[in-house]
PDB file of C-alpha atoms in Angstrom:
ATOM      1  CA  MET A 664     -43.672 -56.324 132.516  1.00 73.00           C
ATOM      2  CA  SER A 665     -45.853 -59.157 133.874  1.00 84.00           C
ATOM      3  CA  SER A 666     -44.335 -62.355 134.920  1.00 86.00           C
ATOM      4  CA  LYS A 667     -45.855 -64.023 131.954  1.00 80.00           C
ATOM      5  CA  GLU A 668     -44.371 -61.570 129.572  1.00 80.00           C
ATOM      6  CA  ASN A 669     -41.023 -61.951 131.411  1.00 87.00           C
ATOM      7  CA  ALA A 670     -41.206 -65.693 131.175  1.00 90.00           C
ATOM      8  CA  ALA A 671     -41.783 -65.301 127.318  1.00 87.00           C
ATOM      9  CA  VAL A 672     -38.831 -63.071 126.905  1.00 88.00           C
ATOM     10  CA  ASN A 673     -36.665 -65.438 129.043  1.00 91.00           C
ATOM     11  CA  GLN A 674     -37.801 -68.393 126.853  1.00 90.00           C
ATOM     12  CA  LEU A 675     -36.861 -66.534 123.563  1.00 90.00           C
ATOM     13  CA  PHE A 676     -33.603 -65.358 125.069  1.00 89.00           C
ATOM     14  CA  GLU A 677     -32.703 -68.804 126.093  1.00 91.00           C
ATOM     15  CA  LYS A 678     -33.175 -70.158 122.561  1.00 91.00           C
ATOM     16  CA  LEU A 679     -31.134 -67.258 120.985  1.00 91.00           C
ATOM     17  CA  GLU A 680     -28.361 -67.347 123.438  1.00 91.00           C
ATOM     18  CA  CYS A 681     -27.340 -70.905 122.259  1.00 91.00           C
ATOM     19  CA  ARG A 682     -24.119 -70.690 120.435  1.00 94.00           C
ATOM     20  CA  TYR A 683     -24.594 -69.724 116.847  1.00 97.00           C
ATOM     21  CA  ALA A 684     -28.420 -69.594 117.031  1.00 97.00           C
ATOM     22  CA  LEU A 685     -28.619 -65.881 116.010  1.00 95.00           C
ATOM     23  CA  ARG A 686     -25.923 -66.399 113.391  1.00 96.00           C
ATOM     24  CA  VAL A 687     -27.955 -69.108 111.740  1.00 97.00           C
ATOM     25  CA  LEU A 688     -30.935 -66.969 111.691  1.00 96.00           C
ATOM     26  CA  TRP A 689     -28.952 -63.864 110.502  1.00 95.00           C
ATOM     27  CA  ALA A 690     -27.381 -65.961 107.673  1.00 97.00           C
ATOM     28  CA  LEU A 691     -30.891 -66.618 106.312  1.00 97.00           C
ATOM     29  CA  ARG A 692     -32.207 -63.072 106.683  1.00 94.00           C
ATOM     30  CA  ASP A 693     -32.282 -62.382 102.997  1.00 93.00           C
ATOM     31  CA  GLY A 694     -35.054 -64.981 102.549  1.00 92.00           C
ATOM     32  CA  HIS A 695     -33.114 -67.234 100.135  1.00 96.00           C
ATOM     33  CA  PRO A 696     -33.027 -70.908 100.947  1.00 97.00           C
ATOM     34  CA  GLN A 697     -29.666 -72.278 101.875  1.00 98.00           C
ATOM     35  CA  THR A 698     -28.520 -75.926 101.740  1.00 98.00           C
ATOM     36  CA  PHE A 699     -26.760 -77.224 104.926  1.00 98.00           C
ATOM     37  CA  ARG A 700     -23.231 -76.812 103.386  1.00 97.00           C
ATOM     38  CA  LEU A 701     -24.025 -73.298 102.245  1.00 98.00           C
ATOM     39  CA  LEU A 702     -25.503 -72.445 105.611  1.00 98.00           C
ATOM     40  CA  GLN A 703     -22.398 -73.827 107.359  1.00 98.00           C
ATOM     41  CA  ASP A 704     -20.269 -71.598 105.024  1.00 97.00           C
ATOM     42  CA  SER A 705     -22.560 -68.596 105.592  1.00 97.00           C
ATOM     43  CA  VAL A 706     -22.352 -68.908 109.424  1.00 97.00           C
ATOM     44  CA  GLY A 707     -18.562 -69.576 109.378  1.00 95.00           C
ATOM     45  CA  GLY A 708     -16.795 -71.482 112.009  1.00 94.00           C
ATOM     46  CA  ILE A 709     -19.677 -73.797 112.999  1.00 97.00           C
ATOM     47  CA  THR A 710     -19.137 -77.488 113.090  1.00 97.00           C
ATOM     48  CA  PRO A 711     -21.611 -79.757 111.297  1.00 98.00           C
ATOM     49  CA  ASN A 712     -22.770 -81.226 114.576  1.00 98.00           C
ATOM     50  CA  THR A 713     -23.425 -77.821 116.222  1.00 97.00           C
ATOM     51  CA  LEU A 714     -25.329 -76.733 113.058  1.00 98.00           C
ATOM     52  CA  ASN A 715     -27.417 -79.747 113.100  1.00 98.00           C
ATOM     53  CA  THR A 716     -28.245 -79.053 116.754  1.00 97.00           C
ATOM     54  CA  ARG A 717     -29.117 -75.448 116.083  1.00 97.00           C
ATOM     55  CA  ILE A 718     -31.249 -76.278 113.044  1.00 98.00           C
ATOM     56  CA  LYS A 719     -33.164 -78.796 115.210  1.00 97.00           C
ATOM     57  CA  GLU A 720     -33.763 -76.363 117.994  1.00 97.00           C
ATOM     58  CA  LEU A 721     -34.769 -73.557 115.668  1.00 97.00           C
ATOM     59  CA  ARG A 722     -37.182 -75.719 113.767  1.00 97.00           C
ATOM     60  CA  GLU A 723     -38.673 -77.012 117.055  1.00 96.00           C
ATOM     61  CA  CYS A 724     -39.394 -73.505 118.128  1.00 95.00           C
ATOM     62  CA  GLY A 725     -40.855 -72.534 114.760  1.00 97.00           C
ATOM     63  CA  LEU A 726     -38.239 -70.060 113.628  1.00 97.00           C
ATOM     64  CA  LEU A 727     -36.649 -72.141 110.849  1.00 97.00           C
ATOM     65  CA  ASP A 728     -37.997 -74.533 108.258  1.00 97.00           C
ATOM     66  CA  HIS A 729     -36.574 -76.996 105.631  1.00 97.00           C
ATOM     67  CA  GLY A 730     -37.982 -77.141 102.193  1.00 94.00           C
ATOM     68  CA  SER A 731     -36.860 -78.664  98.757  1.00 95.00           C
ATOM     69  CA  ASP A 732     -34.447 -75.876  98.166  1.00 96.00           C
ATOM     70  CA  GLY A 733     -32.879 -75.794 101.734  1.00 98.00           C
ATOM     71  CA  TYR A 734     -33.393 -74.052 104.987  1.00 98.00           C
ATOM     72  CA  THR A 735     -35.361 -70.858 105.352  1.00 98.00           C
ATOM     73  CA  VAL A 736     -36.704 -68.646 108.087  1.00 98.00           C
ATOM     74  CA  THR A 737     -40.398 -69.060 108.874  1.00 97.00           C
ATOM     75  CA  PRO A 738     -42.862 -66.128 108.856  1.00 97.00           C
ATOM     76  CA  VAL A 739     -42.379 -66.140 112.761  1.00 96.00           C
ATOM     77  CA  GLY A 740     -38.518 -66.099 112.242  1.00 96.00           C
ATOM     78  CA  GLN A 741     -38.860 -63.280 109.595  1.00 96.00           C
ATOM     79  CA  ASP A 742     -40.887 -61.168 112.143  1.00 95.00           C
ATOM     80  CA  LEU A 743     -38.073 -61.753 114.763  1.00 95.00           C
ATOM     81  CA  LEU A 744     -35.389 -60.757 112.131  1.00 94.00           C
ATOM     82  CA  LYS A 745     -37.382 -57.616 111.227  1.00 92.00           C
ATOM     83  CA  ARG A 746     -37.406 -56.543 114.902  1.00 90.00           C
ATOM     84  CA  LEU A 747     -33.621 -57.225 115.056  1.00 90.00           C
ATOM     85  CA  SER A 748     -32.860 -55.452 111.988  1.00 86.00           C
ATOM     86  CA  ASP A 749     -31.987 -52.325 113.995  1.00 87.00           C
ATOM     87  CA  VAL A 750     -29.126 -54.282 115.516  1.00 86.00           C
ATOM     88  CA  GLN A 751     -27.078 -53.906 112.319  1.00 83.00           C
ATOM     89  CA  ALA A 752     -27.376 -50.022 112.446  1.00 86.00           C
ATOM     90  CA  PHE A 753     -26.554 -50.087 116.211  1.00 90.00           C
ATOM     91  CA  ALA A 754     -23.587 -52.463 115.708  1.00 89.00           C
ATOM     92  CA  THR A 755     -22.194 -50.086 112.980  1.00 89.00           C
ATOM     93  CA  ARG A 756     -22.458 -47.101 115.159  1.00 91.00           C
ATOM     94  CA  TRP A 757     -21.188 -48.812 118.210  1.00 91.00           C
ATOM     95  CA  SER A 758     -18.154 -50.277 116.358  1.00 92.00           C
ATOM     96  CA  ALA A 759     -17.279 -46.893 114.840  1.00 91.00           C
ATOM     97  CA  ALA A 760     -17.444 -45.236 118.337  1.00 91.00           C
ATOM     98  CA  ARG A 761     -15.104 -47.839 119.757  1.00 88.00           C
ATOM     99  CA  VAL A 762     -12.525 -47.307 116.994  1.00 83.00           C
ATOM    100  CA  LYS A 763     -12.504 -43.561 117.700  1.00 77.00           C
ATOM    101  CA  LYS A 764     -11.532 -44.057 121.277  1.00 66.00           C
TER     102      LYS A 764
END
């Protein structure tokens, strides 16, 4: 991987590593808009201040948008979630293997 590619991956990971960032995106993965309150409930355990911060950051980096019906994932965000969709299958297998131990 070139240094330019590595820098791009690092930038993306920096955004996604922020507390609750992935959970906010994941809560919107079905494509249905959510109001602030519904999104807060969907994420669970997130304070309004933290949710506001994550929304602002995710909007600035082009992964989240706000329309008349609420917050949605942008096409770029949908592409990211599509690429992360294997995480759910992996997590299920991983969790089941841990329980067997």
